[in-house]
Amino acid sequence: MKILGIETSCDETAICIIEATESNQENLGTLASTSAPTSTSTSNISILGNALNSQTKIHEKYGGVFPMMAKREHVANIMPLLENALSEAELLQKNNPVKISQNDLEKIKGIFKKEIGLCENFINFISTFNKPEIEAIAVTEGPGLEPALWVGINTAICLGIVWSIPVIPTNHMEGHIVSSLLVPNISPKDDKEKIVTEQIAKISFPAISLLISGGHTELVLLNDWHSYEIIGQTKDDAVGEAFDKVARMLELPYPGGPHISTLAAEYRSSGIYSKNHKESGELEKISFPRPMIKSPDFDFSFSGLKTAVLYFLKKNPDANKNAVACEFEDAATEVLIEKTKKALEKYAAQTLILGGGVTANTYIRKNFADLAENLNIKIYLPIQQLSTDNAIMIAIAGYLKYSHDGVSTLDIKARGNLSLQ
Ligand code: KG4
Ligand code: ZN
Protein backbone atom coordinates (compact mmCIF):
# COMPACT_ATOMS: atom_id res chain seq x y z
CA MET A 1 0.00 0.00 0.00
CA LYS A 2 1.40 3.40 -1.00
CA ILE A 3 0.75 6.28 1.38
CA LEU A 4 1.43 9.98 1.02
CA GLY A 5 2.54 11.60 4.31
CA ILE A 6 2.11 15.33 5.00
CA GLU A 7 3.61 17.17 7.99
CA THR A 8 3.20 20.92 8.62
CA SER A 9 2.74 21.16 12.40
CA CYS A 10 5.58 23.60 13.09
CA ASP A 11 8.43 24.92 10.97
CA GLU A 12 9.10 21.96 8.68
CA THR A 13 7.08 21.37 5.53
CA ALA A 14 7.51 17.69 4.74
CA ILE A 15 5.99 15.34 2.18
CA CYS A 16 6.81 11.71 1.57
CA ILE A 17 5.55 8.60 -0.15
CA ILE A 18 6.06 5.29 1.56
CA GLU A 19 5.16 1.80 0.48
CA ALA A 20 4.06 -0.52 3.28
CA THR A 21 3.89 -4.26 2.75
CA GLU A 22 3.09 -7.04 5.16
CA SER A 23 5.21 -10.15 5.25
CA ASN A 24 2.07 -11.97 6.39
CA GLN A 25 -0.81 -10.42 4.46
CA GLU A 26 -3.49 -12.24 6.43
CA ASN A 27 -2.45 -10.35 9.51
CA LEU A 28 -3.06 -6.97 7.97
CA GLY A 29 -5.58 -5.30 10.22
CA THR A 30 -4.37 -6.98 13.35
CA LEU A 31 -0.78 -5.93 13.05
CA ALA A 32 -1.17 -2.75 14.98
CA SER A 33 -3.16 -4.31 17.77
CA THR A 34 -1.10 -7.40 18.35
CA SER A 35 1.22 -7.22 21.28
CA ALA A 36 2.49 -10.76 21.04
CA PRO A 37 6.23 -10.71 20.61
CA THR A 38 5.89 -13.96 18.67
CA SER A 39 3.68 -12.40 16.00
CA THR A 40 4.74 -13.37 12.50
CA SER A 41 3.39 -10.17 10.99
CA THR A 42 6.03 -7.71 9.91
CA SER A 43 5.60 -4.37 8.19
CA ASN A 44 8.19 -3.46 5.64
CA ILE A 45 8.33 0.20 4.81
CA SER A 46 10.11 1.56 1.75
CA ILE A 47 10.59 5.26 1.33
CA LEU A 48 9.82 5.99 -2.30
CA GLY A 49 10.03 9.78 -2.16
CA ASN A 50 10.84 12.29 0.57
CA ALA A 51 10.99 16.09 0.40
CA LEU A 52 11.45 18.49 3.30
CA ASN A 53 11.88 22.22 3.69
CA SER A 54 13.03 23.59 7.01
CA GLN A 55 12.16 27.20 7.87
CA THR A 56 14.85 27.39 10.54
CA LYS A 57 16.76 30.18 8.77
CA ILE A 58 13.61 32.32 8.57
CA HIS A 59 12.69 31.96 12.24
CA GLU A 60 16.30 32.13 13.44
CA LYS A 61 16.41 35.91 13.70
CA TYR A 62 13.31 35.98 15.91
CA GLY A 63 14.51 33.21 18.21
CA GLY A 64 11.29 31.21 17.80
CA VAL A 65 8.56 30.18 15.39
CA PHE A 66 5.84 32.67 14.49
CA PRO A 67 2.69 30.75 13.51
CA MET A 68 1.57 33.08 10.70
CA MET A 69 5.06 33.23 9.22
CA ALA A 70 5.28 29.44 9.40
CA LYS A 71 1.91 29.20 7.64
CA ARG A 72 3.03 31.52 4.82
CA GLU A 73 6.11 29.37 4.22
CA HIS A 74 4.09 26.14 4.23
CA VAL A 75 1.71 27.70 1.67
CA ALA A 76 4.62 28.66 -0.58
CA ASN A 77 6.43 25.33 -0.34
CA ILE A 78 3.87 22.57 -0.07
CA MET A 79 3.04 22.10 -3.77
CA PRO A 80 6.67 22.19 -5.00
CA LEU A 81 7.57 19.66 -2.29
CA LEU A 82 4.66 17.43 -3.30
CA GLU A 83 5.91 17.53 -6.87
CA ASN A 84 9.47 16.70 -5.79
CA ALA A 85 8.40 13.78 -3.60
CA LEU A 86 6.13 12.31 -6.29
CA SER A 87 8.80 12.78 -8.91
CA GLU A 88 11.39 10.99 -6.75
CA ALA A 89 8.88 8.17 -6.26
CA GLU A 90 8.45 8.03 -10.06
CA LEU A 91 4.74 8.62 -9.68
CA LEU A 92 4.40 11.74 -11.86
CA GLN A 93 2.91 11.25 -15.31
CA LYS A 94 1.25 13.72 -17.63
CA ASN A 95 -0.50 11.64 -20.31
CA ASN A 96 -3.91 11.59 -18.59
CA PRO A 97 -4.16 14.59 -16.24
CA VAL A 98 -6.91 14.78 -13.63
CA LYS A 99 -10.05 16.68 -14.64
CA ILE A 100 -11.53 18.55 -11.70
CA SER A 101 -15.35 18.70 -11.77
CA GLN A 102 -17.08 22.05 -11.28
CA ASN A 103 -18.50 20.78 -8.03
CA ASP A 104 -15.08 19.78 -6.68
CA LEU A 105 -13.60 23.07 -7.88
CA GLU A 106 -16.09 25.02 -5.79
CA LYS A 107 -15.34 22.83 -2.76
CA ILE A 108 -11.59 23.31 -3.17
CA LYS A 109 -11.92 27.08 -3.47
CA GLY A 110 -13.96 27.11 -0.26
CA ILE A 111 -11.45 24.92 1.60
CA PHE A 112 -8.44 27.02 0.59
CA LYS A 113 -10.02 30.42 1.29
CA LYS A 114 -7.56 31.21 4.10
CA GLU A 115 -4.45 29.90 2.34
CA ILE A 116 -3.88 32.76 -0.07
CA GLY A 117 -2.32 31.61 -3.36
CA LEU A 118 -2.39 27.91 -2.57
CA CYS A 119 -5.65 27.20 -4.41
CA GLU A 120 -4.24 28.37 -7.74
CA ASN A 121 -1.02 26.34 -7.35
CA PHE A 122 -3.03 23.31 -6.30
CA ILE A 123 -5.36 23.47 -9.31
CA ASN A 124 -2.42 23.97 -11.71
CA PHE A 125 -0.60 20.99 -10.26
CA ILE A 126 -3.62 18.68 -10.23
CA SER A 127 -4.64 19.54 -13.79
CA THR A 128 -1.09 18.90 -15.07
CA PHE A 129 -0.48 15.39 -13.72
CA ASN A 130 -2.22 12.02 -13.72
CA LYS A 131 -3.67 10.65 -10.53
CA PRO A 132 -0.67 8.92 -8.91
CA GLU A 133 -0.80 5.34 -7.70
CA ILE A 134 -1.39 6.26 -4.04
CA GLU A 135 -4.02 4.65 -1.84
CA ALA A 136 -4.27 6.99 1.15
CA ILE A 137 -2.99 10.26 2.59
CA ALA A 138 -1.82 10.60 6.20
CA VAL A 139 -1.70 14.14 7.54
CA THR A 140 -0.77 15.62 10.92
CA GLU A 141 -3.93 16.91 12.63
CA GLY A 142 -2.08 17.96 15.82
CA PRO A 143 -0.57 18.84 18.16
CA GLY A 144 1.10 21.90 16.71
CA LEU A 145 0.54 25.46 15.52
CA GLU A 146 -2.99 25.62 14.16
CA PRO A 147 -2.42 28.02 11.22
CA ALA A 148 0.49 25.78 10.15
CA LEU A 149 -1.47 22.54 10.64
CA TRP A 150 -4.33 23.83 8.48
CA VAL A 151 -2.07 24.13 5.42
CA GLY A 152 -1.26 20.41 5.47
CA ILE A 153 -4.79 19.41 6.44
CA ASN A 154 -6.50 21.45 3.72
CA THR A 155 -4.04 20.21 1.11
CA ALA A 156 -4.67 16.62 2.20
CA ILE A 157 -8.46 17.08 2.11
CA CYS A 158 -8.34 18.59 -1.39
CA LEU A 159 -6.03 15.84 -2.66
CA GLY A 160 -8.42 13.30 -1.16
CA ILE A 161 -11.28 14.92 -3.09
CA VAL A 162 -9.59 15.13 -6.49
CA TRP A 163 -7.86 11.72 -6.27
CA SER A 164 -10.82 10.04 -4.51
CA ILE A 165 -8.68 8.47 -1.79
CA PRO A 166 -9.05 8.41 2.01
CA VAL A 167 -7.37 10.89 4.35
CA ILE A 168 -6.08 9.63 7.71
CA PRO A 169 -5.75 12.24 10.49
CA THR A 170 -2.54 11.44 12.35
CA ASN A 171 -1.13 12.40 15.76
CA HIS A 172 2.30 14.03 15.49
CA MET A 173 3.44 12.52 18.82
CA GLU A 174 2.47 9.02 17.72
CA GLY A 175 4.63 9.75 14.69
CA HIS A 176 7.59 10.46 16.98
CA ILE A 177 6.99 7.14 18.78
CA VAL A 178 6.87 5.01 15.61
CA SER A 179 9.81 6.82 14.04
CA SER A 180 12.01 5.25 16.72
CA LEU A 181 11.02 1.73 15.76
CA LEU A 182 12.52 1.70 12.31
CA VAL A 183 15.62 -0.27 11.51
CA PRO A 184 17.31 1.35 8.56
CA ASN A 185 18.47 -1.10 5.97
CA ILE A 186 20.41 0.44 3.11
CA SER A 187 19.61 -1.56 0.04
CA PRO A 188 22.87 -2.52 -1.69
CA LYS A 189 21.19 -2.31 -5.12
CA ASP A 190 20.35 1.36 -5.06
CA ASP A 191 21.36 4.32 -3.00
CA LYS A 192 17.91 5.04 -1.50
CA GLU A 193 17.56 4.32 2.16
CA LYS A 194 15.19 1.43 2.68
CA ILE A 195 13.76 1.13 6.14
CA VAL A 196 12.43 -2.16 7.49
CA THR A 197 10.04 -1.82 10.41
CA GLU A 198 10.39 -5.27 11.86
CA GLN A 199 10.22 -4.07 15.45
CA ILE A 200 6.74 -2.60 15.11
CA ALA A 201 5.29 -6.08 15.34
CA LYS A 202 7.85 -7.30 17.80
CA ILE A 203 8.31 -4.86 20.66
CA SER A 204 7.46 -6.14 24.11
CA PHE A 205 4.86 -4.40 26.23
CA PRO A 206 4.47 -2.67 28.59
CA ALA A 207 6.66 -0.01 27.08
CA ILE A 208 7.52 3.47 28.29
CA SER A 209 8.00 6.24 25.77
CA LEU A 210 9.74 9.50 26.62
CA LEU A 211 8.82 12.17 24.11
CA ILE A 212 11.11 15.18 24.18
CA SER A 213 10.72 17.96 21.66
CA GLY A 214 10.36 21.72 21.36
CA GLY A 215 6.73 21.54 22.43
CA HIS A 216 6.52 18.39 24.57
CA THR A 217 8.06 16.52 27.45
CA GLU A 218 5.89 13.49 28.12
CA LEU A 219 6.23 10.09 29.67
CA VAL A 220 3.79 7.72 28.01
CA LEU A 221 2.84 4.21 29.08
CA LEU A 222 2.04 1.83 26.21
CA ASN A 223 0.25 -1.33 27.23
CA ASP A 224 -0.30 -2.13 23.57
CA TRP A 225 -0.34 -0.31 20.24
CA HIS A 226 -2.80 2.57 20.27
CA SER A 227 -3.21 2.24 24.02
CA TYR A 228 -1.50 5.29 25.38
CA GLU A 229 -1.56 6.73 28.86
CA ILE A 230 0.33 9.93 29.61
CA ILE A 231 1.76 9.30 33.08
CA GLY A 232 3.77 12.49 33.34
CA GLN A 233 4.46 15.71 31.49
CA THR A 234 6.02 19.11 31.88
CA LYS A 235 4.18 21.63 34.00
CA ASP A 236 5.74 24.55 32.12
CA ASP A 237 8.48 24.59 29.44
CA ALA A 238 9.26 21.59 27.26
CA VAL A 239 12.86 20.42 27.49
CA GLY A 240 13.60 21.44 23.86
CA GLU A 241 12.15 24.86 24.61
CA ALA A 242 14.50 25.17 27.61
CA PHE A 243 17.46 24.25 25.38
CA ASP A 244 16.36 26.90 22.88
CA LYS A 245 15.85 29.60 25.54
CA VAL A 246 19.16 28.93 27.25
CA ALA A 247 20.86 28.99 23.85
CA ARG A 248 19.36 32.42 23.27
CA MET A 249 20.78 33.62 26.60
CA LEU A 250 24.17 32.38 25.43
CA GLU A 251 23.67 34.22 22.11
CA LEU A 252 23.58 31.00 20.12
CA PRO A 253 21.45 30.62 16.96
CA TYR A 254 17.94 29.11 16.91
CA PRO A 255 17.15 26.25 17.32
CA GLY A 256 19.62 26.17 20.16
CA GLY A 257 19.59 22.48 21.15
CA PRO A 258 22.36 21.36 18.80
CA HIS A 259 24.53 24.39 19.70
CA ILE A 260 24.22 23.80 23.46
CA SER A 261 25.08 20.19 22.82
CA THR A 262 28.22 21.11 20.87
CA LEU A 263 29.45 23.55 23.55
CA ALA A 264 28.80 20.99 26.29
CA ALA A 265 30.60 18.23 24.39
CA GLU A 266 33.63 20.50 23.86
CA TYR A 267 33.67 21.23 27.56
CA ARG A 268 33.43 17.57 28.55
CA SER A 269 36.31 16.65 26.29
CA SER A 270 38.38 19.66 27.36
CA GLY A 271 39.73 17.95 30.44
CA ILE A 272 38.35 20.54 32.87
CA TYR A 273 35.13 18.63 33.31
CA SER A 274 34.86 15.70 35.62
CA LYS A 275 31.75 13.62 35.99
CA ASN A 276 31.11 14.47 39.62
CA HIS A 277 32.05 18.12 39.12
CA LYS A 278 34.28 18.00 42.23
CA GLU A 279 37.60 18.53 40.51
CA SER A 280 36.35 21.22 38.20
CA GLY A 281 37.03 24.75 39.34
CA GLU A 282 34.49 26.21 36.95
CA LEU A 283 31.68 23.76 37.49
CA GLU A 284 32.07 24.07 41.23
CA LYS A 285 30.82 27.61 40.86
CA ILE A 286 28.08 26.64 38.41
CA SER A 287 25.39 24.48 39.85
CA PHE A 288 21.88 24.55 38.42
CA PRO A 289 18.83 22.95 40.04
CA ARG A 290 17.37 19.59 38.96
CA PRO A 291 13.69 20.60 39.20
CA MET A 292 11.25 17.97 40.52
CA ILE A 293 13.89 15.27 40.38
CA LYS A 294 12.71 13.80 43.68
CA SER A 295 8.97 14.48 43.32
CA PRO A 296 6.86 11.34 43.69
CA ASP A 297 5.07 11.85 40.34
CA PHE A 298 6.33 11.60 36.75
CA ASP A 299 5.95 15.28 35.93
CA PHE A 300 8.70 17.66 34.87
CA SER A 301 9.44 21.36 35.14
CA PHE A 302 12.14 23.14 33.16
CA SER A 303 11.19 26.75 33.66
CA GLY A 304 13.06 27.04 37.00
CA LEU A 305 16.18 25.57 35.44
CA LYS A 306 16.02 28.08 32.60
CA THR A 307 15.53 30.95 35.08
CA ALA A 308 18.48 29.74 37.18
CA VAL A 309 20.67 29.98 34.08
CA LEU A 310 19.33 33.48 33.39
CA TYR A 311 20.13 34.73 36.92
CA PHE A 312 23.53 33.10 36.87
CA LEU A 313 24.40 34.81 33.58
CA LYS A 314 23.19 38.17 34.90
CA LYS A 315 25.54 37.83 37.86
CA ASN A 316 28.36 36.34 35.83
CA PRO A 317 28.24 37.91 32.36
CA ASP A 318 31.72 36.62 31.55
CA ALA A 319 31.06 33.03 32.55
CA ASN A 320 32.51 30.29 30.40
CA LYS A 321 29.71 29.47 27.93
CA ASN A 322 30.90 25.92 27.50
CA ALA A 323 30.68 25.32 31.24
CA VAL A 324 27.19 26.85 31.45
CA ALA A 325 25.95 24.75 28.51
CA CYS A 326 27.47 21.66 30.07
CA GLU A 327 25.92 22.14 33.51
CA PHE A 328 22.55 22.96 31.92
CA GLU A 329 22.68 19.81 29.76
CA ASP A 330 23.72 17.74 32.77
CA ALA A 331 20.83 19.08 34.84
CA ALA A 332 18.22 18.49 32.11
CA THR A 333 19.56 15.01 31.34
CA GLU A 334 19.65 13.94 35.00
CA VAL A 335 16.00 14.87 35.48
CA LEU A 336 14.93 13.06 32.30
CA ILE A 337 16.89 9.96 33.27
CA GLU A 338 15.69 9.86 36.87
CA LYS A 339 12.00 10.23 36.01
CA THR A 340 12.17 7.71 33.17
CA LYS A 341 14.01 5.21 35.35
CA LYS A 342 11.31 5.51 37.98
CA ALA A 343 8.57 4.97 35.37
CA LEU A 344 10.34 1.95 33.87
CA GLU A 345 10.64 0.38 37.30
CA LYS A 346 7.12 1.16 38.48
CA TYR A 347 5.47 -0.28 35.36
CA ALA A 348 7.97 -3.13 34.94
CA ALA A 349 8.47 -1.95 31.38
CA GLN A 350 10.32 -4.17 28.93
CA THR A 351 10.90 -1.53 26.31
CA LEU A 352 11.96 2.12 26.29
CA ILE A 353 11.13 4.24 23.25
CA LEU A 354 12.61 7.73 22.95
CA GLY A 355 11.14 10.17 20.45
CA GLY A 356 11.21 13.85 19.44
CA GLY A 357 13.80 16.35 18.29
CA VAL A 358 15.80 16.40 21.55
CA THR A 359 16.72 12.73 21.00
CA ALA A 360 19.21 14.07 18.43
CA ASN A 361 21.30 15.04 21.49
CA THR A 362 24.30 12.71 21.68
CA TYR A 363 24.80 13.07 25.44
CA ILE A 364 21.14 12.31 26.16
CA ARG A 365 21.21 9.31 23.79
CA LYS A 366 24.31 7.94 25.49
CA ASN A 367 22.84 8.33 28.99
CA PHE A 368 19.61 6.58 28.00
CA ALA A 369 21.50 3.78 26.26
CA ASP A 370 23.45 3.26 29.52
CA LEU A 371 20.25 3.31 31.56
CA ALA A 372 18.64 0.65 29.35
CA GLU A 373 21.74 -1.48 29.56
CA ASN A 374 21.80 -1.25 33.36
CA LEU A 375 18.12 -2.15 33.61
CA ASN A 376 18.48 -4.82 30.93
CA ILE A 377 15.65 -3.53 28.78
CA LYS A 378 15.45 -2.87 25.06
CA ILE A 379 15.78 0.74 23.95
CA TYR A 380 14.68 2.29 20.65
CA LEU A 381 16.02 5.63 19.49
CA PRO A 382 15.23 7.29 16.17
CA ILE A 383 17.96 7.50 13.57
CA GLN A 384 19.25 11.06 13.16
CA GLN A 385 17.25 11.71 9.96
CA LEU A 386 14.00 10.83 11.74
CA SER A 387 14.58 12.43 15.15
CA THR A 388 13.33 15.87 14.15
CA ASP A 389 10.01 16.51 12.39
CA ASN A 390 9.49 14.63 9.13
CA ALA A 391 6.70 13.19 7.00
CA ILE A 392 7.89 9.57 7.11
CA MET A 393 6.82 9.20 10.74
CA ILE A 394 3.40 10.62 9.86
CA ALA A 395 2.93 8.25 6.92
CA ILE A 396 3.88 5.24 9.07
CA ALA A 397 1.70 6.27 12.04
CA GLY A 398 -1.14 6.88 9.56
CA TYR A 399 -0.60 3.48 7.98
CA LEU A 400 -0.73 1.72 11.37
CA LYS A 401 -3.86 3.60 12.33
CA TYR A 402 -5.52 2.81 9.00
CA SER A 403 -4.66 -0.87 9.11
CA HIS A 404 -5.78 -1.00 12.74
CA ASP A 405 -9.20 0.59 12.50
CA GLY A 406 -9.57 1.89 8.96
CA VAL A 407 -10.00 5.46 10.20
CA SER A 408 -10.40 7.96 7.45
CA THR A 409 -12.59 11.01 7.27
CA LEU A 410 -12.94 14.29 5.48
CA ASP A 411 -14.07 15.90 8.72
CA ILE A 412 -10.56 16.75 9.86
CA LYS A 413 -9.56 19.88 11.69
CA ALA A 414 -6.40 21.29 13.22
CA ARG A 415 -6.10 20.25 16.86
CA GLY A 416 -3.35 22.37 18.33
CA ASN A 417 -3.50 20.64 21.72
CA LEU A 418 -4.27 17.11 20.55
CA SER A 419 -3.20 14.62 23.18
CA LEU A 420 -2.13 10.97 22.83
CA GLN A 421 -4.88 9.62 25.05
O1 KG4 B 1 10.52 17.28 17.38
P1 KG4 B 1 11.07 18.55 16.91
O2 KG4 B 1 11.79 18.58 15.58
O3 KG4 B 1 9.93 19.64 16.78
C1 KG4 B 1 8.90 19.73 17.70
O4 KG4 B 1 7.88 19.00 17.51
O5 KG4 B 1 9.08 20.53 18.65
O6 KG4 B 1 12.02 19.12 18.07
C2 KG4 B 1 12.68 20.35 17.96
C3 KG4 B 1 13.46 20.60 19.25
C4 KG4 B 1 14.05 22.00 19.35
O7 KG4 B 1 13.74 22.54 20.62
C5 KG4 B 1 15.55 21.75 19.22
O8 KG4 B 1 16.36 22.69 19.91
C6 KG4 B 1 15.67 20.37 19.83
O9 KG4 B 1 14.55 19.66 19.34
N1 KG4 B 1 16.93 19.71 19.44
C7 KG4 B 1 17.90 19.42 20.32
C8 KG4 B 1 18.98 18.87 19.56
N2 KG4 B 1 18.59 18.84 18.24
C9 KG4 B 1 17.32 19.35 18.19
N3 KG4 B 1 17.98 19.59 21.65
C10 KG4 B 1 19.11 19.20 22.27
N4 KG4 B 1 20.18 18.69 21.62
C11 KG4 B 1 20.16 18.51 20.27
N5 KG4 B 1 21.20 17.99 19.65
ZN1 ZN C 1 7.96 17.01 16.61
Coordinates of N, CA, C and O and ligand atoms in Angstrom, one line a residue, residues 7 9 172-173 176 213-214 356-357 387-389 393, ligand 2:
E7 N 3.3 16.6 6.7 CA 3.6 17.2 8.0 C 3.8 18.7 7.9 O 4.7 19.1 7.1
S9 N 3.2 20.7 11.1 CA 2.7 21.2 12.4 C 3.5 22.3 13.0 O 3.0 23.0 13.8
H172 N 0.9 13.7 15.6 CA 2.3 14.0 15.5 C 3.2 13.3 16.5 O 4.2 12.8 16.2
M173 N 2.7 13.2 17.8 CA 3.4 12.5 18.8 C 3.5 11.0 18.6 O 4.5 10.4 18.9
H176 N 6.3 10.5 16.3 CA 7.6 10.5 17.0 C 7.8 9.1 17.6 O 9.0 8.6 17.6
S213 N 10.6 17.1 22.9 CA 10.7 18.0 21.7 C 10.6 19.4 22.1 O 10.7 19.8 23.2
G214 N 10.5 20.3 21.1 CA 10.4 21.7 21.4 C 9.0 22.1 22.0 O 8.9 23.1 22.7
G356 N 11.2 12.4 19.4 CA 11.2 13.8 19.4 C 12.6 14.4 19.2 O 13.6 13.7 19.3
G357 N 12.6 15.7 18.8 CA 13.8 16.3 18.3 C 15.0 16.3 19.3 O 16.1 16.2 18.8
S387 N 14.8 12.0 13.8 CA 14.6 12.4 15.1 C 13.8 13.8 15.2 O 13.0 14.0 16.0
T388 N 14.1 14.6 14.2 CA 13.3 15.9 14.2 C 12.1 15.7 13.2 O 12.0 14.6 12.6
D389 N 11.3 16.7 13.1 CA 10.0 16.5 12.4 C 10.2 16.1 10.9 O 11.1 16.6 10.2
M393 N 7.5 9.7 9.5 CA 6.8 9.2 10.7 C 5.3 9.4 10.7 O 4.6 8.6 11.3
Ligands
ZN2 ZN 8.0 17.0 16.6

